[in-house]
């Protein structure tokens, strides 16, 4: 079945340099540095990446960071809690805008 | 659960396993052979370095039937090293100065001559590592004094614990294994194992409970140490992160779960020349339960004998063995992926 998303394309991510090498090289160098051990552990960064992957709804990123968090020794419970953090922020970001709606209601209502 | 051998499974045959590995890598997946990869890294043929580890598999009998076991070990496996073959191992050791003897199985403690063998190796003044599955200590009252036996003989204990919780551990190693492993670790700690300054080393082995590679050994060790101490008060020295090798029951798992192609691709793409240069088969000789010689425990399970006229421990000759080339096949990709993998953890 032909789809817009092909799991095989994840392996070709590195090929983006084919059309613009300099920027791709800079991006992958930066990417490597971002995920290295730092003030946050590589494991913590991987869990953040898993949550963000669900927020941006990128199937490649979900695939990659499910593997990566498992490889870094995270439990399924920790991974699901990370996704709930993403969900809470997404839900909260809608709900917090309801204050704007409430303000408007109060402004225009008797 | 039965072993592949007892259930008459096709993959109980080493010929079937090797055929599958070679055919899939070359024909189906169109991946380069391990030989070509080694050649591109300037490492073919793979030559031994100085021999420093004498690894002995004293039998395939085990109290567990783990889903990933490359030995296909279990209670139904009756292959056990005899005292006569053990004596041949001791005679071989006496001819060398190599310092480390690494005992594995199955559960090595189930060999009736295990304690005699350990005492005799120690009498030769060699360092002994026992690959203890932990639950054997709890399996029967006659094994409950093993921690004390290990302490008396100053044995280094290396124990599998694939995860720091019951769910993942039991999925790989069987129901109740995590709880028994924790009790066994507490007994080992109680006689001094893993404690600072005791000199009694207790190392744990992590291997992934699924079709993925191990992450950073350092990061995993940090996590294991924190959780095992906070939740159970357990201490240990080092964590060895080991990659699952596509052999025997793990190969069967990969195929049954539809993960085989993806796993092999992952291993091949993660080939690391530095890890290849440091593979443990270069400084190890592996002795089978019947005295035959191999380059490693995985080759042993695939019936890939050493490429040398010296093929049995009774004829052990370190000089002639040093002239051999290490026997390789596609399963070797497991030891050269990423940070590398050996019985002592990462290699690169």
GROMACS .gro file of C-alpha atoms in nm:
model
  458
    1UNK     CA    1   0.000   0.000   0.000
    2UNK     CA    2   0.138   0.340  -0.094
    3UNK     CA    3   0.139   0.599   0.183
    4UNK     CA    4   0.295   0.939   0.240
    5UNK     CA    5   0.491   0.797   0.531
    6UNK     CA    6   0.724   0.505   0.454
    7UNK     CA    7   0.914   0.346   0.748
    8UNK     CA    8   1.206   0.281   0.512
    9UNK     CA    9   1.248   0.659   0.466
   10UNK     CA   10   1.370   0.698   0.824
   11UNK     CA   11   1.695   0.526   0.723
   12UNK     CA   12   1.741   0.790   0.450
   13UNK     CA   13   1.736   1.084   0.692
   14UNK     CA   14   2.111   1.121   0.653
   15UNK     CA   15   2.063   1.177   0.278
   16UNK     CA   16   1.918   1.526   0.323
   17UNK     CA   17   2.272   1.655   0.266
   18UNK     CA   18   2.240   1.551  -0.098
   19UNK     CA   19   2.068   1.881  -0.182
   20UNK     CA   20   2.233   2.107   0.079
   21UNK     CA   21   2.539   1.952   0.238
   22UNK     CA   22   2.667   2.242   0.446
   23UNK     CA   23   2.342   2.301   0.632
   24UNK     CA   24   2.281   1.928   0.677
   25UNK     CA   25   2.630   1.884   0.823
   26UNK     CA   26   2.569   2.171   1.062
   27UNK     CA   27   2.232   2.029   1.161
   28UNK     CA   28   2.363   1.676   1.231
   29UNK     CA   29   2.659   1.812   1.423
   30UNK     CA   30   2.425   2.026   1.632
   31UNK     CA   31   2.185   1.732   1.673
   32UNK     CA   32   2.466   1.510   1.803
   33UNK     CA   33   2.572   1.774   2.053
   34UNK     CA   34   2.216   1.831   2.174
   35UNK     CA   35   2.171   1.463   2.261
   36UNK     CA   36   2.509   1.410   2.426
   37UNK     CA   37   2.538   1.376   2.804
   38UNK     CA   38   2.526   1.724   2.957
   39UNK     CA   39   2.343   1.897   3.240
   40UNK     CA   40   2.069   1.651   3.144
   41UNK     CA   41   2.155   1.284   3.094
   42UNK     CA   42   2.124   1.130   2.747
   43UNK     CA   43   1.843   0.920   2.895
   44UNK     CA   44   1.647   1.227   3.012
   45UNK     CA   45   1.694   1.390   2.673
   46UNK     CA   46   1.565   1.079   2.500
   47UNK     CA   47   1.246   1.085   2.709
   48UNK     CA   48   1.197   1.455   2.625
   49UNK     CA   49   1.247   1.371   2.257
   50UNK     CA   50   0.988   1.093   2.280
   51UNK     CA   51   0.735   1.336   2.428
   52UNK     CA   52   0.810   1.602   2.167
   53UNK     CA   53   0.785   1.339   1.892
   54UNK     CA   54   0.425   1.279   1.999
   55UNK     CA   55   0.356   1.652   2.014
   56UNK     CA   56   0.480   1.713   1.660
   57UNK     CA   57   0.315   1.381   1.561
   58UNK     CA   58   0.615   1.265   1.361
   59UNK     CA   59   0.596   0.887   1.304
   60UNK     CA   60   0.967   0.869   1.219
   61UNK     CA   61   1.057   1.039   1.546
   62UNK     CA   62   0.816   0.819   1.747
   63UNK     CA   63   0.974   0.509   1.591
   64UNK     CA   64   1.328   0.635   1.651
   65UNK     CA   65   1.276   0.754   2.009
   66UNK     CA   66   1.075   0.449   2.116
   67UNK     CA   67   1.382   0.246   2.023
   68UNK     CA   68   1.618   0.498   2.174
   69UNK     CA   69   1.440   0.517   2.512
   70UNK     CA   70   1.426   0.135   2.528
   71UNK     CA   71   1.798   0.119   2.447
   72UNK     CA   72   1.868   0.368   2.724
   73UNK     CA   73   1.692   0.145   2.977
   74UNK     CA   74   1.362   0.334   3.020
   75UNK     CA   75   1.056   0.139   3.130
   76UNK     CA   76   0.728   0.140   2.937
   77UNK     CA   77   0.571   0.322   3.232
   78UNK     CA   78   0.827   0.602   3.210
   79UNK     CA   79   0.779   0.628   2.835
   80UNK     CA   80   0.402   0.653   2.869
   81UNK     CA   81   0.433   0.913   3.144
   82UNK     CA   82   0.652   1.119   2.909
   83UNK     CA   83   0.376   1.104   2.645
   84UNK     CA   84   0.122   1.210   2.907
   85UNK     CA   85   0.337   1.513   2.982
   86UNK     CA   86   0.312   1.602   2.612
   87UNK     CA   87  -0.062   1.539   2.617
   88UNK     CA   88  -0.111   1.748   2.931
   89UNK     CA   89   0.072   2.043   2.780
   90UNK     CA   90  -0.118   2.011   2.453
   91UNK     CA   91  -0.452   1.985   2.636
   92UNK     CA   92  -0.354   2.259   2.876
   93UNK     CA   93  -0.253   2.490   2.596
   94UNK     CA   94  -0.606   2.466   2.452
   95UNK     CA   95  -0.770   2.506   2.788
   96UNK     CA   96  -0.560   2.800   2.901
   97UNK     CA   97  -0.680   2.985   2.591
   98UNK     CA   98  -1.031   2.947   2.726
   99UNK     CA   99  -0.945   3.234   2.959
  100UNK     CA  100  -0.937   3.450   2.647
  101UNK     CA  101  -1.281   3.313   2.558
  102UNK     CA  102  -1.406   3.382   2.909
  103UNK     CA  103  -1.267   3.735   2.899
  104UNK     CA  104  -1.449   3.797   2.570
  105UNK     CA  105  -1.772   3.647   2.701
  106UNK     CA  106  -1.759   3.873   3.005
  107UNK     CA  107  -1.674   4.173   2.791
  108UNK     CA  108  -1.970   4.132   2.560
  109UNK     CA  109  -2.224   3.994   2.803
  110UNK     CA  110  -2.457   4.182   3.039
  111UNK     CA  111   0.894  -2.419   2.832
  112UNK     CA  112   1.113  -2.678   2.658
  113UNK     CA  113   1.448  -2.621   2.489
  114UNK     CA  114   1.448  -2.602   2.108
  115UNK     CA  115   1.627  -2.936   2.110
  116UNK     CA  116   1.367  -3.110   2.328
  117UNK     CA  117   1.081  -2.971   2.120
  118UNK     CA  118   1.241  -3.091   1.794
  119UNK     CA  119   1.263  -2.734   1.659
  120UNK     CA  120   1.436  -2.681   1.325
  121UNK     CA  121   1.665  -2.417   1.478
  122UNK     CA  122   1.804  -2.671   1.727
  123UNK     CA  123   2.032  -2.759   1.436
  124UNK     CA  124   2.344  -2.542   1.402
  125UNK     CA  125   2.349  -2.614   1.028
  126UNK     CA  126   1.997  -2.472   0.994
  127UNK     CA  127   2.094  -2.162   1.194
  128UNK     CA  128   2.406  -2.095   0.989
  129UNK     CA  129   2.217  -2.156   0.664
  130UNK     CA  130   1.952  -1.907   0.765
  131UNK     CA  131   2.202  -1.642   0.877
  132UNK     CA  132   2.411  -1.667   0.561
  133UNK     CA  133   2.119  -1.684   0.320
  134UNK     CA  134   1.924  -1.396   0.474
  135UNK     CA  135   2.220  -1.159   0.504
  136UNK     CA  136   2.350  -1.214   0.153
  137UNK     CA  137   2.044  -1.294  -0.056
  138UNK     CA  138   1.739  -1.146   0.109
  139UNK     CA  139   1.873  -0.839   0.287
  140UNK     CA  140   2.160  -0.779   0.040
  141UNK     CA  141   2.386  -0.686   0.329
  142UNK     CA  142   2.764  -0.723   0.314
  143UNK     CA  143   2.903  -1.040   0.470
  144UNK     CA  144   3.087  -1.013   0.802
  145UNK     CA  145   3.399  -1.131   0.622
  146UNK     CA  146   3.379  -0.835   0.378
  147UNK     CA  147   3.321  -0.591   0.662
  148UNK     CA  148   3.626  -0.723   0.847
  149UNK     CA  149   3.828  -0.702   0.527
  150UNK     CA  150   3.726  -0.338   0.476
  151UNK     CA  151   3.844  -0.270   0.832
  152UNK     CA  152   4.178  -0.440   0.760
  153UNK     CA  153   4.103  -0.717   1.010
  154UNK     CA  154   4.053  -1.022   0.789
  155UNK     CA  155   4.164  -1.288   0.862
  156UNK     CA  156   4.099  -1.219   1.229
  157UNK     CA  157   4.412  -1.311   1.422
  158UNK     CA  158   4.427  -1.399   1.792
  159UNK     CA  159   4.610  -1.170   2.031
  160UNK     CA  160   4.769  -1.296   2.353
  161UNK     CA  161   4.552  -1.565   2.514
  162UNK     CA  162   4.424  -1.444   2.850
  163UNK     CA  163   4.081  -1.601   2.909
  164UNK     CA  164   4.014  -1.974   2.933
  165UNK     CA  165   3.636  -2.005   2.916
  166UNK     CA  166   3.481  -2.339   3.005
  167UNK     CA  167   3.121  -2.432   2.941
  168UNK     CA  168   3.064  -2.706   3.198
  169UNK     CA  169   2.723  -2.810   3.065
  170UNK     CA  170   2.396  -2.706   2.910
  171UNK     CA  171   2.174  -2.798   3.204
  172UNK     CA  172   2.001  -2.500   3.362
  173UNK     CA  173   1.715  -2.434   3.603
  174UNK     CA  174   1.587  -2.158   3.372
  175UNK     CA  175   1.466  -2.151   3.012
  176UNK     CA  176   1.533  -1.792   2.904
  177UNK     CA  177   1.378  -1.672   2.579
  178UNK     CA  178   1.705  -1.530   2.445
  179UNK     CA  179   1.941  -1.814   2.548
  180UNK     CA  180   2.209  -1.880   2.284
  181UNK     CA  181   2.295  -2.213   2.452
  182UNK     CA  182   1.935  -2.341   2.430
  183UNK     CA  183   1.992  -2.442   2.792
  184UNK     CA  184   1.728  -2.578   3.025
  185UNK     CA  185   1.638  -2.854   3.271
  186UNK     CA  186   1.595  -3.094   2.979
  187UNK     CA  187   1.955  -3.054   2.854
  188UNK     CA  188   2.174  -3.337   2.980
  189UNK     CA  189   2.510  -3.243   2.823
  190UNK     CA  190   2.744  -3.212   3.122
  191UNK     CA  191   3.124  -3.195   3.144
  192UNK     CA  192   3.275  -3.501   3.315
  193UNK     CA  193   3.545  -3.486   3.582
  194UNK     CA  194   3.781  -3.648   3.332
  195UNK     CA  195   3.736  -3.356   3.089
  196UNK     CA  196   3.771  -3.111   3.380
  197UNK     CA  197   4.103  -3.275   3.464
  198UNK     CA  198   4.211  -3.224   3.102
  199UNK     CA  199   4.121  -2.854   3.142
  200UNK     CA  200   4.335  -2.838   3.457
  201UNK     CA  201   4.625  -3.008   3.278
  202UNK     CA  202   4.589  -2.755   2.994
  203UNK     CA  203   4.587  -2.464   3.240
  204UNK     CA  204   4.897  -2.595   3.415
  205UNK     CA  205   5.083  -2.564   3.081
  206UNK     CA  206   5.011  -2.191   3.058
  207UNK     CA  207   5.037  -1.876   3.264
  208UNK     CA  208   4.698  -1.744   3.159
  209UNK     CA  209   4.529  -1.600   3.464
  210UNK     CA  210   4.153  -1.601   3.410
  211UNK     CA  211   3.920  -1.899   3.398
  212UNK     CA  212   3.562  -1.809   3.309
  213UNK     CA  213   3.305  -2.077   3.398
  214UNK     CA  214   2.972  -2.077   3.220
  215UNK     CA  215   2.683  -2.306   3.125
  216UNK     CA  216   2.377  -2.361   3.156
  217UNK     CA  217   2.390  -2.306   3.524
  218UNK     CA  218   2.751  -2.415   3.591
  219UNK     CA  219   2.666  -2.493   3.954
  220UNK     CA  220   2.440  -2.779   3.839
  221UNK     CA  221   2.742  -2.978   3.724
  222UNK     CA  222   2.801  -3.228   4.011
  223UNK     CA  223   3.178  -3.169   3.992
  224UNK     CA  224   3.153  -2.789   3.981
  225UNK     CA  225   3.284  -2.725   4.333
  226UNK     CA  226   3.571  -2.969   4.293
  227UNK     CA  227   3.666  -2.803   3.963
  228UNK     CA  228   3.661  -2.453   4.114
  229UNK     CA  229   3.877  -2.562   4.407
  230UNK     CA  230   4.131  -2.725   4.172
  231UNK     CA  231   4.154  -2.417   3.949
  232UNK     CA  232   4.209  -2.200   4.254
  233UNK     CA  233   4.481  -2.444   4.366
  234UNK     CA  234   4.659  -2.354   4.041
  235UNK     CA  235   4.638  -1.991   4.153
  236UNK     CA  236   4.413  -1.874   3.871
  237UNK     CA  237   4.138  -1.615   3.892
  238UNK     CA  238   3.792  -1.770   3.854
  239UNK     CA  239   3.481  -1.603   3.715
  240UNK     CA  240   3.150  -1.785   3.758
  241UNK     CA  241   2.858  -1.683   3.539
  242UNK     CA  242   2.584  -1.738   3.796
  243UNK     CA  243   2.221  -1.693   3.692
  244UNK     CA  244   2.133  -1.593   4.054
  245UNK     CA  245   1.813  -1.801   4.078
  246UNK     CA  246   2.017  -2.121   4.113
  247UNK     CA  247   2.107  -2.001   4.465
  248UNK     CA  248   1.735  -2.002   4.553
  249UNK     CA  249   1.637  -2.306   4.346
  250UNK     CA  250   1.722  -2.572   4.603
  251UNK     CA  251   1.851  -2.563   4.965
  252UNK     CA  252   2.165  -2.747   4.853
  253UNK     CA  253   2.269  -2.436   4.656
  254UNK     CA  254   2.192  -2.183   4.933
  255UNK     CA  255   2.554  -2.182   5.053
  256UNK     CA  256   2.694  -2.085   4.711
  257UNK     CA  257   2.764  -1.722   4.816
  258UNK     CA  258   2.978  -1.853   5.102
  259UNK     CA  259   3.150  -2.103   4.870
  260UNK     CA  260   3.225  -1.821   4.623
  261UNK     CA  261   3.361  -1.605   4.905
  262UNK     CA  262   3.587  -1.878   5.038
  263UNK     CA  263   3.741  -1.926   4.695
  264UNK     CA  264   3.751  -1.552   4.614
  265UNK     CA  265   3.545  -1.608   4.299
  266UNK     CA  266   3.433  -1.319   4.080
  267UNK     CA  267   3.059  -1.351   4.028
  268UNK     CA  268   2.902  -1.229   3.703
  269UNK     CA  269   2.525  -1.249   3.701
  270UNK     CA  270   2.257  -1.181   3.445
  271UNK     CA  271   1.991  -0.934   3.542
  272UNK     CA  272   1.838  -0.803   3.221
  273UNK     CA  273   1.647  -0.523   3.391
  274UNK     CA  274   1.591  -0.353   3.723
  275UNK     CA  275   1.224  -0.444   3.739
  276UNK     CA  276   1.022  -0.767   3.749
  277UNK     CA  277   0.820  -0.706   3.435
  278UNK     CA  278   1.103  -0.701   3.181
  279UNK     CA  279   1.320  -0.951   3.367
  280UNK     CA  280   1.043  -1.209   3.395
  281UNK     CA  281   0.937  -1.163   3.034
  282UNK     CA  282   1.285  -1.268   2.925
  283UNK     CA  283   1.386  -1.517   3.193
  284UNK     CA  284   1.061  -1.662   3.330
  285UNK     CA  285   0.800  -1.587   3.596
  286UNK     CA  286   0.941  -1.520   3.942
  287UNK     CA  287   1.301  -1.486   3.822
  288UNK     CA  288   1.332  -1.120   3.927
  289UNK     CA  289   1.211  -1.183   4.284
  290UNK     CA  290   1.449  -1.480   4.326
  291UNK     CA  291   1.736  -1.282   4.170
  292UNK     CA  292   1.684  -1.000   4.421
  293UNK     CA  293   1.691  -1.248   4.711
  294UNK     CA  294   2.009  -1.407   4.573
  295UNK     CA  295   2.175  -1.066   4.530
  296UNK     CA  296   2.095  -0.985   4.893
  297UNK     CA  297   2.263  -1.312   5.001
  298UNK     CA  298   2.569  -1.226   4.790
  299UNK     CA  299   2.582  -0.875   4.939
  300UNK     CA  300   2.550  -1.025   5.289
  301UNK     CA  301   2.877  -1.217   5.255
  302UNK     CA  302   3.053  -0.909   5.115
  303UNK     CA  303   2.997  -0.929   4.739
  304UNK     CA  304   2.975  -0.590   4.569
  305UNK     CA  305   3.073  -0.411   4.892
  306UNK     CA  306   3.347  -0.151   4.878
  307UNK     CA  307   3.687  -0.278   4.992
  308UNK     CA  308   3.575  -0.643   5.031
  309UNK     CA  309   3.764  -0.742   4.717
  310UNK     CA  310   3.467  -0.963   4.626
  311UNK     CA  311   3.351  -0.853   4.283
  312UNK     CA  312   2.988  -0.882   4.181
  313UNK     CA  313   2.912  -0.769   3.826
  314UNK     CA  314   2.573  -0.769   3.660
  315UNK     CA  315   2.496  -0.836   3.296
  316UNK     CA  316   2.233  -0.633   3.115
  317UNK     CA  317   2.102  -0.751   2.782
  318UNK     CA  318   1.802  -0.600   2.604
  319UNK     CA  319   1.465  -0.768   2.659
  320UNK     CA  320   1.369  -0.738   2.294
  321UNK     CA  321   1.491  -0.662   1.944
  322UNK     CA  322   1.700  -0.357   2.018
  323UNK     CA  323   2.062  -0.281   2.103
  324UNK     CA  324   2.194  -0.192   2.447
  325UNK     CA  325   2.244   0.179   2.512
  326UNK     CA  326   2.543   0.333   2.687
  327UNK     CA  327   2.684   0.090   2.944
  328UNK     CA  328   2.772   0.380   3.172
  329UNK     CA  329   2.420   0.526   3.164
  330UNK     CA  330   2.259   0.186   3.224
  331UNK     CA  331   2.494   0.112   3.512
  332UNK     CA  332   2.405   0.444   3.675
  333UNK     CA  333   2.035   0.363   3.644
  334UNK     CA  334   2.070   0.003   3.772
  335UNK     CA  335   2.278   0.115   4.069
  336UNK     CA  336   2.032   0.384   4.168
  337UNK     CA  337   1.716   0.170   4.143
  338UNK     CA  338   1.862  -0.149   4.295
  339UNK     CA  339   2.001   0.045   4.591
  340UNK     CA  340   1.697   0.270   4.647
  341UNK     CA  341   1.441  -0.008   4.617
  342UNK     CA  342   1.625  -0.313   4.753
  343UNK     CA  343   1.945  -0.188   4.921
  344UNK     CA  344   2.151  -0.392   4.670
  345UNK     CA  345   2.504  -0.294   4.565
  346UNK     CA  346   2.725  -0.429   4.286
  347UNK     CA  347   3.050  -0.334   4.114
  348UNK     CA  348   3.000  -0.301   3.737
  349UNK     CA  349   2.727  -0.350   3.482
  350UNK     CA  350   2.819  -0.521   3.156
  351UNK     CA  351   2.593  -0.430   2.865
  352UNK     CA  352   2.580  -0.721   2.623
  353UNK     CA  353   2.419  -0.733   2.279
  354UNK     CA  354   2.191  -1.029   2.206
  355UNK     CA  355   2.350  -1.244   1.938
  356UNK     CA  356   2.120  -1.387   1.667
  357UNK     CA  357   2.179  -1.749   1.763
  358UNK     CA  358   1.948  -2.028   1.888
  359UNK     CA  359   1.649  -1.913   2.095
  360UNK     CA  360   1.715  -1.543   2.033
  361UNK     CA  361   1.726  -1.611   1.659
  362UNK     CA  362   1.396  -1.797   1.694
  363UNK     CA  363   1.248  -1.501   1.886
  364UNK     CA  364   1.360  -1.257   1.614
  365UNK     CA  365   1.198  -1.465   1.343
  366UNK     CA  366   0.876  -1.537   1.532
  367UNK     CA  367   0.830  -1.170   1.626
  368UNK     CA  368   0.901  -1.041   1.273
  369UNK     CA  369   1.209  -0.852   1.393
  370UNK     CA  370   1.483  -1.055   1.225
  371UNK     CA  371   1.542  -0.840   0.915
  372UNK     CA  372   1.536  -0.512   1.106
  373UNK     CA  373   1.768  -0.645   1.378
  374UNK     CA  374   2.026  -0.776   1.130
  375UNK     CA  375   2.019  -0.445   0.939
  376UNK     CA  376   2.068  -0.261   1.266
  377UNK     CA  377   2.368  -0.479   1.360
  378UNK     CA  378   2.531  -0.443   1.017
  379UNK     CA  379   2.476  -0.066   1.002
  380UNK     CA  380   2.623  -0.030   1.351
  381UNK     CA  381   2.945  -0.218   1.259
  382UNK     CA  382   3.229  -0.047   1.442
  383UNK     CA  383   3.588  -0.124   1.334
  384UNK     CA  384   3.718  -0.035   1.682
  385UNK     CA  385   3.477  -0.286   1.838
  386UNK     CA  386   3.583  -0.544   1.578
  387UNK     CA  387   3.948  -0.497   1.672
  388UNK     CA  388   3.861  -0.557   2.038
  389UNK     CA  389   3.639  -0.868   2.009
  390UNK     CA  390   3.697  -1.115   2.293
  391UNK     CA  391   3.747  -1.419   2.067
  392UNK     CA  392   4.095  -1.278   1.997
  393UNK     CA  393   4.216  -1.337   2.354
  394UNK     CA  394   3.986  -1.625   2.456
  395UNK     CA  395   3.967  -1.996   2.407
  396UNK     CA  396   3.632  -2.159   2.473
  397UNK     CA  397   3.605  -2.521   2.589
  398UNK     CA  398   3.283  -2.714   2.530
  399UNK     CA  399   3.126  -2.960   2.774
  400UNK     CA  400   3.287  -3.246   2.580
  401UNK     CA  401   3.633  -3.083   2.568
  402UNK     CA  402   3.617  -2.949   2.212
  403UNK     CA  403   3.773  -2.609   2.150
  404UNK     CA  404   3.611  -2.301   2.002
  405UNK     CA  405   3.686  -1.931   1.957
  406UNK     CA  406   3.387  -1.826   2.170
  407UNK     CA  407   3.074  -1.958   2.339
  408UNK     CA  408   2.859  -1.855   2.039
  409UNK     CA  409   3.076  -2.046   1.793
  410UNK     CA  410   3.054  -2.337   2.036
  411UNK     CA  411   2.674  -2.340   2.012
  412UNK     CA  412   2.699  -2.325   1.631
  413UNK     CA  413   2.945  -2.619   1.627
  414UNK     CA  414   3.212  -2.397   1.468
  415UNK     CA  415   3.532  -2.554   1.605
  416UNK     CA  416   3.862  -2.369   1.609
  417UNK     CA  417   4.041  -2.366   1.274
  418UNK     CA  418   4.342  -2.549   1.414
  419UNK     CA  419   4.474  -2.905   1.423
  420UNK     CA  420   4.436  -2.866   1.802
  421UNK     CA  421   4.063  -2.920   1.848
  422UNK     CA  422   4.033  -3.082   2.190
  423UNK     CA  423   4.144  -2.963   2.533
  424UNK     CA  424   4.341  -3.287   2.590
  425UNK     CA  425   4.574  -3.170   2.309
  426UNK     CA  426   4.584  -2.807   2.428
  427UNK     CA  427   4.881  -2.622   2.283
  428UNK     CA  428   4.874  -2.241   2.319
  429UNK     CA  429   5.150  -2.185   2.061
  430UNK     CA  430   4.978  -2.383   1.788
  431UNK     CA  431   4.643  -2.230   1.877
  432UNK     CA  432   4.792  -1.881   1.845
  433UNK     CA  433   4.862  -1.958   1.478
  434UNK     CA  434   4.494  -2.006   1.391
  435UNK     CA  435   4.253  -1.752   1.241
  436UNK     CA  436   3.930  -1.692   1.433
  437UNK     CA  437   3.627  -1.860   1.272
  438UNK     CA  438   3.363  -1.603   1.179
  439UNK     CA  439   3.010  -1.598   1.043
  440UNK     CA  440   2.720  -1.353   1.020
  441UNK     CA  441   2.628  -1.383   1.391
  442UNK     CA  442   2.960  -1.208   1.467
  443UNK     CA  443   2.796  -0.876   1.373
  444UNK     CA  444   2.645  -0.892   1.723
  445UNK     CA  445   2.983  -0.838   1.890
  446UNK     CA  446   3.094  -0.552   1.662
  447UNK     CA  447   2.784  -0.329   1.672
  448UNK     CA  448   2.808   0.014   1.834
  449UNK     CA  449   3.023   0.009   2.145
  450UNK     CA  450   3.088  -0.362   2.090
  451UNK     CA  451   2.993  -0.657   2.308
  452UNK     CA  452   3.177  -0.928   2.497
  453UNK     CA  453   3.131  -1.137   2.809
  454UNK     CA  454   3.290  -0.839   2.987
  455UNK     CA  455   3.059  -0.578   2.834
  456UNK     CA  456   3.148  -0.311   2.578
  457UNK     CA  457   3.480  -0.330   2.393
  458UNK     CA  458   3.515   0.004   2.212
   0.00000   0.00000   0.00000
